[in-house]
Short mmCIF file of C-alpha atoms and ligand atoms in Angstrom, two decimals:
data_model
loop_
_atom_site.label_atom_id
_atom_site.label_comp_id
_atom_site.label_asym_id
_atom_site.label_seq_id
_atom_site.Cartn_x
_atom_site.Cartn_y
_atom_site.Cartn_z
CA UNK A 23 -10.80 -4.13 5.20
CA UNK A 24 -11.18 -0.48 6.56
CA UNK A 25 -10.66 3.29 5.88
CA UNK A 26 -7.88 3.88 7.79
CA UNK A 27 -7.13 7.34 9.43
CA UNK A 28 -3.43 6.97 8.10
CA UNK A 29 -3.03 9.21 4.94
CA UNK A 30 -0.08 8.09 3.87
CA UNK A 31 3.57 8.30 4.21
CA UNK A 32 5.05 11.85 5.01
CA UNK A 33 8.27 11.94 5.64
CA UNK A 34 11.69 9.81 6.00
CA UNK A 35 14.71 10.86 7.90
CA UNK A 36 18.07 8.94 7.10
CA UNK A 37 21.56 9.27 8.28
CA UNK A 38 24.08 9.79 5.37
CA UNK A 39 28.01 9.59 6.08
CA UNK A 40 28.19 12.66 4.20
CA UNK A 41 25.76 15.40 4.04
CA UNK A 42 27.75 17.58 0.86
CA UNK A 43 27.59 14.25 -1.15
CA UNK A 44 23.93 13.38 0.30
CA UNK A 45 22.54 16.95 -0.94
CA UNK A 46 23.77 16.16 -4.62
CA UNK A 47 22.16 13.19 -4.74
CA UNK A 48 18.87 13.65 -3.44
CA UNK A 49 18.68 17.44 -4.84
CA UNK A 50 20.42 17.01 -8.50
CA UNK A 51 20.02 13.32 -9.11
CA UNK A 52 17.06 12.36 -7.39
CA UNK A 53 15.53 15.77 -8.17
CA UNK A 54 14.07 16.75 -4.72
CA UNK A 55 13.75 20.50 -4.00
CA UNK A 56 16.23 21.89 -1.01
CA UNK A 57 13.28 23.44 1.24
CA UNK A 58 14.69 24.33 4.63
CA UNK A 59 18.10 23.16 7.48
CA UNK A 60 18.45 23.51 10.74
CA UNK A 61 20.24 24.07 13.99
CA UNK A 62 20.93 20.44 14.16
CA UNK A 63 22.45 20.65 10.50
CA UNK A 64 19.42 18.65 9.04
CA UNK A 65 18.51 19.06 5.53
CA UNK A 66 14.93 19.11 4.27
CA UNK A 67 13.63 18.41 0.82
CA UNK A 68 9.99 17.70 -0.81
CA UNK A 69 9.49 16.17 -4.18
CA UNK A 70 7.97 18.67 -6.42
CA UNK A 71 4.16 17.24 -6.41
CA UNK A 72 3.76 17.14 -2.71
CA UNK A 73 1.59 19.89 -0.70
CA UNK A 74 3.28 19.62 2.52
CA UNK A 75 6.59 21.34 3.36
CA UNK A 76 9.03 18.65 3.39
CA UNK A 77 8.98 14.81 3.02
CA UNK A 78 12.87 13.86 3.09
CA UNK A 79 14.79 14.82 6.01
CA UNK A 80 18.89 13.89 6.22
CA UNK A 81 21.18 13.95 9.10
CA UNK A 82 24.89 13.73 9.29
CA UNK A 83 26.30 10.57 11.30
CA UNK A 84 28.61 7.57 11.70
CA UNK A 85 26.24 5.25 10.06
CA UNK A 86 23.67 5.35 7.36
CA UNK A 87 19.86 3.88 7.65
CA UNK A 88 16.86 5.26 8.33
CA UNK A 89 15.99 6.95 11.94
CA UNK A 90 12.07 6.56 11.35
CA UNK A 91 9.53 6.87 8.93
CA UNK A 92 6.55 9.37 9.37
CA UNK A 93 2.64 9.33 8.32
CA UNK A 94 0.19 11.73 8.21
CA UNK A 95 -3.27 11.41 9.98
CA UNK A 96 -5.99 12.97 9.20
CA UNK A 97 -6.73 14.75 12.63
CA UNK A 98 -5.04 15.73 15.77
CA UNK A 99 -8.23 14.16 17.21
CA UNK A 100 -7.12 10.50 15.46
CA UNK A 101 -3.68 10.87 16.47
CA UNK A 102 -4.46 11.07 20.40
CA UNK A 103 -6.94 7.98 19.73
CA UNK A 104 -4.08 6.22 17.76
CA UNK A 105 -2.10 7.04 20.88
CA UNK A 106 -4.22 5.43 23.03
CA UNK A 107 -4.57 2.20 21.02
CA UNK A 108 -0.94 2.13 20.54
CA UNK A 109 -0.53 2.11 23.88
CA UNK A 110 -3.18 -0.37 25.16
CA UNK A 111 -1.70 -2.73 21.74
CA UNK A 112 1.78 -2.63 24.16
CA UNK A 113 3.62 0.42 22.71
CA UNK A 114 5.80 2.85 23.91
CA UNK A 115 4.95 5.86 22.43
CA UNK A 116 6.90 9.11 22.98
CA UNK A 117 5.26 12.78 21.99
CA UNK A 118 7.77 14.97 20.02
CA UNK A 119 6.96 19.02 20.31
CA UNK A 120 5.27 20.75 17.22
CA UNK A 121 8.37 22.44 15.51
CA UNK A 122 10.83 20.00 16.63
CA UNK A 123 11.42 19.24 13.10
CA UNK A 124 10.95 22.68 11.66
CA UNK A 125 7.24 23.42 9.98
CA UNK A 126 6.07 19.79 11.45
CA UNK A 127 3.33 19.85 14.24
CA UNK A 128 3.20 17.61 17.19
CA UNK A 129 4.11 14.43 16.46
CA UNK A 130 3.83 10.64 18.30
CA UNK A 131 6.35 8.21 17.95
CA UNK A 132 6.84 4.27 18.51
CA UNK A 133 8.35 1.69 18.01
CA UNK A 134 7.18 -1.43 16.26
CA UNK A 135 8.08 -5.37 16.57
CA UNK A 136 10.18 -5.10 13.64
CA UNK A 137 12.35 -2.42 15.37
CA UNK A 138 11.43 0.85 13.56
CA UNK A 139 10.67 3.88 14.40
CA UNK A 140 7.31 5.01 13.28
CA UNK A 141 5.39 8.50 13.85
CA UNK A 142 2.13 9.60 13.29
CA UNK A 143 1.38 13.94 13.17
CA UNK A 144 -1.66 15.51 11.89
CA UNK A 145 -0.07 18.55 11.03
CA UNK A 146 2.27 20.20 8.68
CA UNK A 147 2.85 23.43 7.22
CA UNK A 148 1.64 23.58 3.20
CA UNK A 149 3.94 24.76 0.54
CA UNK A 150 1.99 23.63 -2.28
CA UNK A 151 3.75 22.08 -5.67
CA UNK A 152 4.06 25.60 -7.40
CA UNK A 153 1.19 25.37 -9.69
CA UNK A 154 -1.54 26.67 -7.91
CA UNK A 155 -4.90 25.39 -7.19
CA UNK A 156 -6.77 27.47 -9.36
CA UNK A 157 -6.21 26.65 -13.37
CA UNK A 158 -3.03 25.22 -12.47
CA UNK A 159 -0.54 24.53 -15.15
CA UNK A 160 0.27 20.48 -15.35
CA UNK A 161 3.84 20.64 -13.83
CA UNK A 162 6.56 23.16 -13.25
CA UNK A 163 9.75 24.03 -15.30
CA UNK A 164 12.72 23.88 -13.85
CA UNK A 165 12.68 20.21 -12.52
CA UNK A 166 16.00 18.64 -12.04
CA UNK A 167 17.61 15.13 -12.55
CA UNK A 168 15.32 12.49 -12.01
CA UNK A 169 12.33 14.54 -11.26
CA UNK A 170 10.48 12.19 -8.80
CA UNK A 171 7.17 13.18 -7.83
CA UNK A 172 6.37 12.26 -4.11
CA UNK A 173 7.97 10.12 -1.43
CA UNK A 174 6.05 7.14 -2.06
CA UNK A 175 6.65 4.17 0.37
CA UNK A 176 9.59 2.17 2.48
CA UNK A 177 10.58 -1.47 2.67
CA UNK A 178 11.89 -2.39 5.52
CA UNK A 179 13.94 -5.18 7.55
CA UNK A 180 13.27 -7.32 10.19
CA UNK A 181 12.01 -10.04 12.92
CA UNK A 182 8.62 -10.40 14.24
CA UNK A 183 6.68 -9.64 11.13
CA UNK A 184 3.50 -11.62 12.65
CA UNK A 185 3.21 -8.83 15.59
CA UNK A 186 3.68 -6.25 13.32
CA UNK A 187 1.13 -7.31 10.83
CA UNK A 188 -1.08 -7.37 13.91
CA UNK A 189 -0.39 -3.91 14.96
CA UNK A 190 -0.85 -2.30 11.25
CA UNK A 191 -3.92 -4.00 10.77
CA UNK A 192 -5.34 -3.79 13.88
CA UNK A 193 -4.72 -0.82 15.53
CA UNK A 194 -3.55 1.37 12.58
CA UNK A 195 -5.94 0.12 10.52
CA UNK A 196 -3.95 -0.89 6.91
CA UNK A 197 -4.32 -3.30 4.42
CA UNK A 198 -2.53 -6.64 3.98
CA UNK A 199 -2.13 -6.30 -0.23
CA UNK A 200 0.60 -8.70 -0.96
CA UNK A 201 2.57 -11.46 0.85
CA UNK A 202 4.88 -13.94 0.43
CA UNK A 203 4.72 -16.83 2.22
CA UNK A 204 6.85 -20.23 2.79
CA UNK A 205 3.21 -22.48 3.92
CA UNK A 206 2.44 -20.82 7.67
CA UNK A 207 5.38 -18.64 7.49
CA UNK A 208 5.18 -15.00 6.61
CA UNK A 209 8.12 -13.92 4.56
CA UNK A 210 7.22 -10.43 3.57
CA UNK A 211 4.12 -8.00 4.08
CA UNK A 212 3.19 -5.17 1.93
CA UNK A 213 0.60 -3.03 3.57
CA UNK A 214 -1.82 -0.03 2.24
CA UNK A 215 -3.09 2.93 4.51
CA UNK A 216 -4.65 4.44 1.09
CA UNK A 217 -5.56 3.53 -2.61
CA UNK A 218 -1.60 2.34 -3.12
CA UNK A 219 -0.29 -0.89 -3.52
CA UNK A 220 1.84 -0.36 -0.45
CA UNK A 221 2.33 2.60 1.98
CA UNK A 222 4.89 0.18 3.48
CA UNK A 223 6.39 -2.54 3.42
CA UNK A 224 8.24 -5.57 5.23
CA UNK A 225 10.82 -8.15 4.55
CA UNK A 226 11.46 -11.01 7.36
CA UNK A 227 15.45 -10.77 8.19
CA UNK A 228 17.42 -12.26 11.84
CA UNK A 229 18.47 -8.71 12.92
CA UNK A 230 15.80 -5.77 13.94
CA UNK A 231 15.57 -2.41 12.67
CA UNK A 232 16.89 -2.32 9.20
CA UNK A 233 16.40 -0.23 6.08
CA UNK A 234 16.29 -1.93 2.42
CA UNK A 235 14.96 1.41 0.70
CA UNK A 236 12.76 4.49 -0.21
CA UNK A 237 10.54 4.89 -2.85
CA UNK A 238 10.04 8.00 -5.03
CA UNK A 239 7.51 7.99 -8.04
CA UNK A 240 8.02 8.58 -11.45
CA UNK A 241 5.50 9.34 -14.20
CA UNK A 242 5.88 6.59 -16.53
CA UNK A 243 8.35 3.84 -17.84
CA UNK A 244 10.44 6.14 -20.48
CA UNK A 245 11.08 8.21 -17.28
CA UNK A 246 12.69 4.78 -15.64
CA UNK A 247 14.89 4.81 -18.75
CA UNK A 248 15.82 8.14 -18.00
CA UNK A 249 16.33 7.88 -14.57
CA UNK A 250 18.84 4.75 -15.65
CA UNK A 251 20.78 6.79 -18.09
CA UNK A 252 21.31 9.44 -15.10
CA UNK A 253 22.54 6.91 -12.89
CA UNK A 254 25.49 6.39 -15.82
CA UNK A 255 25.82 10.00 -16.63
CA UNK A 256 26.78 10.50 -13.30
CA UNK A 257 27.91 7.17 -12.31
CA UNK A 258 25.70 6.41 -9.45
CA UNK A 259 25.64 3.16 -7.78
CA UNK A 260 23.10 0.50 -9.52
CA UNK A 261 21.06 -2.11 -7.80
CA UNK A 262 19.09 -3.32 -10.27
CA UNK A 263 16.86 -2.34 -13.40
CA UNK A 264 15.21 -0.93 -15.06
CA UNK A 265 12.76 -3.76 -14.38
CA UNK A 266 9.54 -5.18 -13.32
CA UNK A 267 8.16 -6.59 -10.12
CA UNK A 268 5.94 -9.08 -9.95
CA UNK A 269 4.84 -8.10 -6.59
CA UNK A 270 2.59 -5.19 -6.83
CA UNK A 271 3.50 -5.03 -10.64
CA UNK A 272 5.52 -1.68 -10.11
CA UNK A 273 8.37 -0.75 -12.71
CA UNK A 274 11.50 -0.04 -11.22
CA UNK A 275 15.24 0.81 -10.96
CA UNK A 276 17.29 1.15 -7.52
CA UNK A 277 20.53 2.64 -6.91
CA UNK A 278 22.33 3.71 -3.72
CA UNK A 279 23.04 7.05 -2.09
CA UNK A 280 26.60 8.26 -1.08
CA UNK A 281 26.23 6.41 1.82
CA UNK A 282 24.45 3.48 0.72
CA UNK A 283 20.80 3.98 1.31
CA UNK A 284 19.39 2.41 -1.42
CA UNK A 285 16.98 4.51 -3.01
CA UNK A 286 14.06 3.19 -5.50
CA UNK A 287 12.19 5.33 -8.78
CA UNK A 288 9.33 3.33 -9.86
CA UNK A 289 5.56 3.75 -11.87
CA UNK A 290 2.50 1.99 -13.02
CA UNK A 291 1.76 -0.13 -10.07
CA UNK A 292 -1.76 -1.44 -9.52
CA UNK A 293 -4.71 0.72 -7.50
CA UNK A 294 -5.65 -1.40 -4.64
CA UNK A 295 -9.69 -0.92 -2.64
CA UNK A 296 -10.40 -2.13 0.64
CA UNK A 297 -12.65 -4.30 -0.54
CA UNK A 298 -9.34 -6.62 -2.16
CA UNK A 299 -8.19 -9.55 -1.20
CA UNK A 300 -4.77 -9.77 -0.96
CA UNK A 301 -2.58 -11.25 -3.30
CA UNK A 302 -0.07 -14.10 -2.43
CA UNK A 303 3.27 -15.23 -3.96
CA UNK A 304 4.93 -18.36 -2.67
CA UNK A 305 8.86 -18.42 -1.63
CA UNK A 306 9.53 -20.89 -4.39
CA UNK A 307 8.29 -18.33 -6.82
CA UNK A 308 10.49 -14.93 -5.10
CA UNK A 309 12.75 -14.49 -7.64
CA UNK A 310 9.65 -14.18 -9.78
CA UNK A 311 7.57 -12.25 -7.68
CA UNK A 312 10.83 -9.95 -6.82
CA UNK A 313 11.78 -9.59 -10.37
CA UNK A 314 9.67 -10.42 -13.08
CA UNK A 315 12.11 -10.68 -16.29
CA UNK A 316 14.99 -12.75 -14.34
CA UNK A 317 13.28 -15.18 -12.27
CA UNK A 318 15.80 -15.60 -10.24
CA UNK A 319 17.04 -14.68 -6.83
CA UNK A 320 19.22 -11.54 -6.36
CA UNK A 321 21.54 -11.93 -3.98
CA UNK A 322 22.01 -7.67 -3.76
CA UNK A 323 18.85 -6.97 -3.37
CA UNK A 324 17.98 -9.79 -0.77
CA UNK A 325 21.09 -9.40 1.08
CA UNK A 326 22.36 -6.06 1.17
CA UNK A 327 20.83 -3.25 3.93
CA UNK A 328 21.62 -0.30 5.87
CA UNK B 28 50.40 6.22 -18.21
CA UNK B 29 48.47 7.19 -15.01
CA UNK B 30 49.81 5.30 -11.79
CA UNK B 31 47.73 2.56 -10.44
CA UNK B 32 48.63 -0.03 -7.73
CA UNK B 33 48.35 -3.93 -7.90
CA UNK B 34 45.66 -5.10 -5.87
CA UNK B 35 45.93 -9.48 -4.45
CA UNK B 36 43.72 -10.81 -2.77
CA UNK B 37 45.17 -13.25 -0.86
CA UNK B 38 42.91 -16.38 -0.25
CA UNK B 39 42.26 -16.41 -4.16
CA UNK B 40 45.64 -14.97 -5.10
CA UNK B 41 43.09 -12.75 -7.16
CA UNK B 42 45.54 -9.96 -9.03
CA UNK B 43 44.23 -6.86 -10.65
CA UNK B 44 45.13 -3.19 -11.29
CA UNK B 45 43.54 0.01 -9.11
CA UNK B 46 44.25 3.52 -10.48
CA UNK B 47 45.13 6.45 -8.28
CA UNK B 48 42.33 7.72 -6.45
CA UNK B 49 39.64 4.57 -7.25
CA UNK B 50 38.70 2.10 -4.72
CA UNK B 51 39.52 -0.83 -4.65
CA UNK B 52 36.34 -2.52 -4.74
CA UNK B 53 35.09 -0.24 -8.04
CA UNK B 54 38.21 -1.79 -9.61
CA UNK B 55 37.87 -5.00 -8.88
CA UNK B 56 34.46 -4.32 -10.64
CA UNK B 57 35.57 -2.80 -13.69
CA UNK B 58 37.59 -5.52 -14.46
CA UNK B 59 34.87 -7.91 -13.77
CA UNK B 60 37.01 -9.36 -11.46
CA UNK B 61 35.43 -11.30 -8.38
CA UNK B 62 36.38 -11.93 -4.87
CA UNK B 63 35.29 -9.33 -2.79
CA UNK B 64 31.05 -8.93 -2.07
CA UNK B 65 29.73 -5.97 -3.88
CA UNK B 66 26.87 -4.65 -1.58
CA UNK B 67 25.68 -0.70 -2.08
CA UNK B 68 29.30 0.88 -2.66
CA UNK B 69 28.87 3.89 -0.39
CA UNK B 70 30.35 2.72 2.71
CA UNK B 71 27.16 1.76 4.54
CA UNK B 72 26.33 -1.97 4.04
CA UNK B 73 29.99 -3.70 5.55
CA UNK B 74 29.58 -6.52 2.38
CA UNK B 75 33.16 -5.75 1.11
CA UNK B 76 34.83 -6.11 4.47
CA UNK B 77 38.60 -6.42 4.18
CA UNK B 78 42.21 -6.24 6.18
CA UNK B 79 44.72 -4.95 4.57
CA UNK B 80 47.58 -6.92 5.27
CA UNK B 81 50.32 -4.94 3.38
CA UNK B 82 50.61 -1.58 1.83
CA UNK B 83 49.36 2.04 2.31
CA UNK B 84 45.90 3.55 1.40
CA UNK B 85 43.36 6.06 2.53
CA UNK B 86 40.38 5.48 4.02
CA UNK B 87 37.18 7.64 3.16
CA UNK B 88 34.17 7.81 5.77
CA UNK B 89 32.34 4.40 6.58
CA UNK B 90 29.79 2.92 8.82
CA UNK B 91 30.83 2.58 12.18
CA UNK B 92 27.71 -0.13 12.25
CA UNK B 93 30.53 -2.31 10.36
CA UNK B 94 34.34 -0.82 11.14
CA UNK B 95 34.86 0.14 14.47
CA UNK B 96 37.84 2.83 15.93
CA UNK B 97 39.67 -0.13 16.62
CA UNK B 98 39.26 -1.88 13.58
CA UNK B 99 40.30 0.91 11.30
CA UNK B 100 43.40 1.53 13.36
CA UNK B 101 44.25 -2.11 12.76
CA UNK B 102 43.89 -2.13 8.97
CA UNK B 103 40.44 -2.77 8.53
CA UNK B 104 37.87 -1.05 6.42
CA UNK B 105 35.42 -1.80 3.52
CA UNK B 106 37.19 -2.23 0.39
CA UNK B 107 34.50 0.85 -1.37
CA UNK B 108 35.94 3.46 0.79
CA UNK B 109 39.78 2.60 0.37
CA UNK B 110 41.96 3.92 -1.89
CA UNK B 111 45.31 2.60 -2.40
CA UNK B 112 48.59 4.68 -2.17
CA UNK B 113 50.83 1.78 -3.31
CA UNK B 114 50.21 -1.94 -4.37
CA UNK B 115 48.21 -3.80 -1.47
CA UNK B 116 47.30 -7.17 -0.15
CA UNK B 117 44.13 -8.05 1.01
CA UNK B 118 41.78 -10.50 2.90
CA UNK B 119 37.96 -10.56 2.46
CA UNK B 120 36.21 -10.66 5.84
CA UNK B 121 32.55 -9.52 4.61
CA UNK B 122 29.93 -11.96 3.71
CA UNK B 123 26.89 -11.56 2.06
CA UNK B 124 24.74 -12.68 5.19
CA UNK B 125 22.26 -14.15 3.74
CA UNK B 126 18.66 -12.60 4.76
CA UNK B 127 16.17 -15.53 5.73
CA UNK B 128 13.73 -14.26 2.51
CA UNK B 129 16.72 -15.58 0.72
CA UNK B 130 17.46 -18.44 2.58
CA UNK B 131 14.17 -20.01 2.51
CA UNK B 132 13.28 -19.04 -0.78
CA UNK B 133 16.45 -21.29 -2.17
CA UNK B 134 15.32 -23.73 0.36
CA UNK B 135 11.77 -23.25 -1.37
CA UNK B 136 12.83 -23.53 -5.11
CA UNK B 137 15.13 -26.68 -4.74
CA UNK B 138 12.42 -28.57 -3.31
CA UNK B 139 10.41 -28.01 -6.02
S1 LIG C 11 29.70 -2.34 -0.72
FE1 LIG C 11 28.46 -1.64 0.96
S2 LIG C 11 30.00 -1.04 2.35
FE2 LIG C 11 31.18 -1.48 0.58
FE1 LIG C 12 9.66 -0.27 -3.39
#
């Protein structure tokens, strides 16, 4: 238990095959706002409830996934103290010019046991959400497609979820909220920088470095509905739901991308305090914990990555 | 009636019909017909792994994490991203590799 200096999750940059098809989905479908590109061809969007400039970055290339994941800090002086404890933890961590993704300030990357690509910044520019902060009205007109809110949270893929556990906890100070477990063994980690149930997530797999998905959040369950009947309407691929998880009680539906990133929409998940213990499901109970109503094991959803 | 191209694949001698400009793995779908693993359908998971081993088709943009240069000149791709130009035959290489959540979950649940 401890207030970590980690805000939250701010952005996500993934690779899509192709960036025409990738822009329909995450700007129609998905309902993310266009907000800037760049020299490098790199496409920036913001769901419409976020402050900061951009939370979704995409870049064109011969393989989808997820280059890294980036959270905000709440100080430039935290993020050269993270730096340091990074390092002394056994990191390699790499400093990335303010501006070198366009309205973001300096930022620190690393990467962890797992294989990812994390990065901390303290800075980046505000846009706001359109409304104001004086008598604002409660959302804005004009929303499109699925109409998600914020970038919520990542699950992710890999190997040496005990070091990594080690490393959020320790050094960046996060929560352990949920696990599963198989007795000593550690089978998945979900892990809160904030009042969330997770802020991030991992799943234990043989290779490193892998992507399962990205979460946006919706407003309420007749907004999962909807966000199923657009997935028809425009025949999206479907993962699974609309559902619920036993783990971290979230309702759900995922689909894929163009490229096969598979994307999440969920609501009503649990607030979770420091002062929790976490909560543990046992690996003869996943299919369960995974997916509350069929209580069984999903092949898709275990299996399938980018 | 539209064209569409007879699609075997050959281990099973599973037979089913692929319209002009579909995939083959969305038809194989459609038709609820099984064979080939059905990961994310975009291209980017390699799940539906095949080689062609007879007929023509066009192959749309995929991971190079799964098809290599090589491999595509040789008839390989993932059956999402090809489209079939006449009637074609098939073999699956991808496998759903199994993560080890799922492995020792199954493990898990039968020892129950
Ligand atoms: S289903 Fe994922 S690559 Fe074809
Ligand atoms: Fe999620």
């Amino acid at each position: 238990m401890a207030q970590s200096s980690v805000l939250r999750p701010g952005h996500v940059s993934l690779r899509v095959l192709d960036m025409e098809a990738a822009i329909v989905h995450y700007r129609e479908r998905l309902g993310l706002q266009e907000v800037d590109r760049d020299a490098q061809g790199r496409v920036y969007f913001k769901a419409w409830d976020e402050q900061d400039w951009f939370s979704v970055v995409l870049r064109e290339a011969d393989r989808p996934g997820m280059d890294y994941v980036g959270f905000k800090v709440v100080s430039s002086a935290a993020l050269d103290q993270l730096e340091a404890e990074l390092k002394s933890f056994g990191c390699k961590v790499e400093r990335i010019p303010a501006n070198e993704l366009k309205h973001c300030g300096e930022r620190i990357r690393f990467e962890i046991p797992t294989g990812h690509l994390i990065e901390l910044y303290a800075h980046k520019e505000y846009m706001g959400n359109g409304l104001g902060r004086v008598n604002p009205d409660p959302w804005p007109e004009g929303l499109k497609g699925m109409q998600a809110q914020r970038f919520d949270h990542v699950l992710l893929y890999g190997d040496d979820l005990d070091t990594n556990l080690k490393l959020f906890t320790e050094v960046l100070k996060f929560d352990l909220t949920e696990q599963v477990v198989d007795g000593e063994l550690k089978l998945a980690t979900f892990l809160s920088c904030s009042n969330k149930v997770h802020d991030i997530a991992f799943i234990r797999h043989a290779e490193k470095g892998k992507f399962h998905h990205a979460s946006f959040l919706l407003g309420t369950w007749e907004e999962i509905l909807r966000a199923a009947d657009l997935i028809s309407m425009h025949d999206i691929s479907l993962d699974l739901g609309p559902t619920r998880h036993g783990l971290t009680r979230g309702r759900t539906i995922y689909f894929f991308d163009p490229s096969g990133n598979r994307n999440e929409v969920f609501c009503g998940d649990y607030t979770w305090y420091p002062d929790h213990e976490p909560i543990t499901w046992t690996a003869d109970k996943l299919g369960k914990a995974i997916f509350y109503h069929d209580r069984k094991l999903n092949e898709n959803f275990l299996n399938v990555v980018t | 009636m539209e064209t569409a191209y007879e699609i075997v694949i050959e281990e099973t001698d599973e037979r089913f019909f692929c319209a002009a400009g579909e995939n083959i793995l969305k038809a194989m779908e459609r038709l609820n017909r099984k064979g080939i693993p059905v990961g994310c359908r975009g291209g980017g998971c390699g799940v539906c792994k095949v080689r062609v081993r007879s007929g023509r088709y066009s192959a749309r943009k995929m991971s190079r994490a799964h098809v290599s240069v090589e491999e595509e000149s040789n008839g390989i791709g993932l059956a999402c991203r090809l489209v079939p130009e006449s009637d074609l035959a098939v073999q699956v290489l991808g496998t759903m590799r199994k993560s080890v959540l799922a492995q020792i979950a199954r493990t898990a649940s039968a020892n129950d």
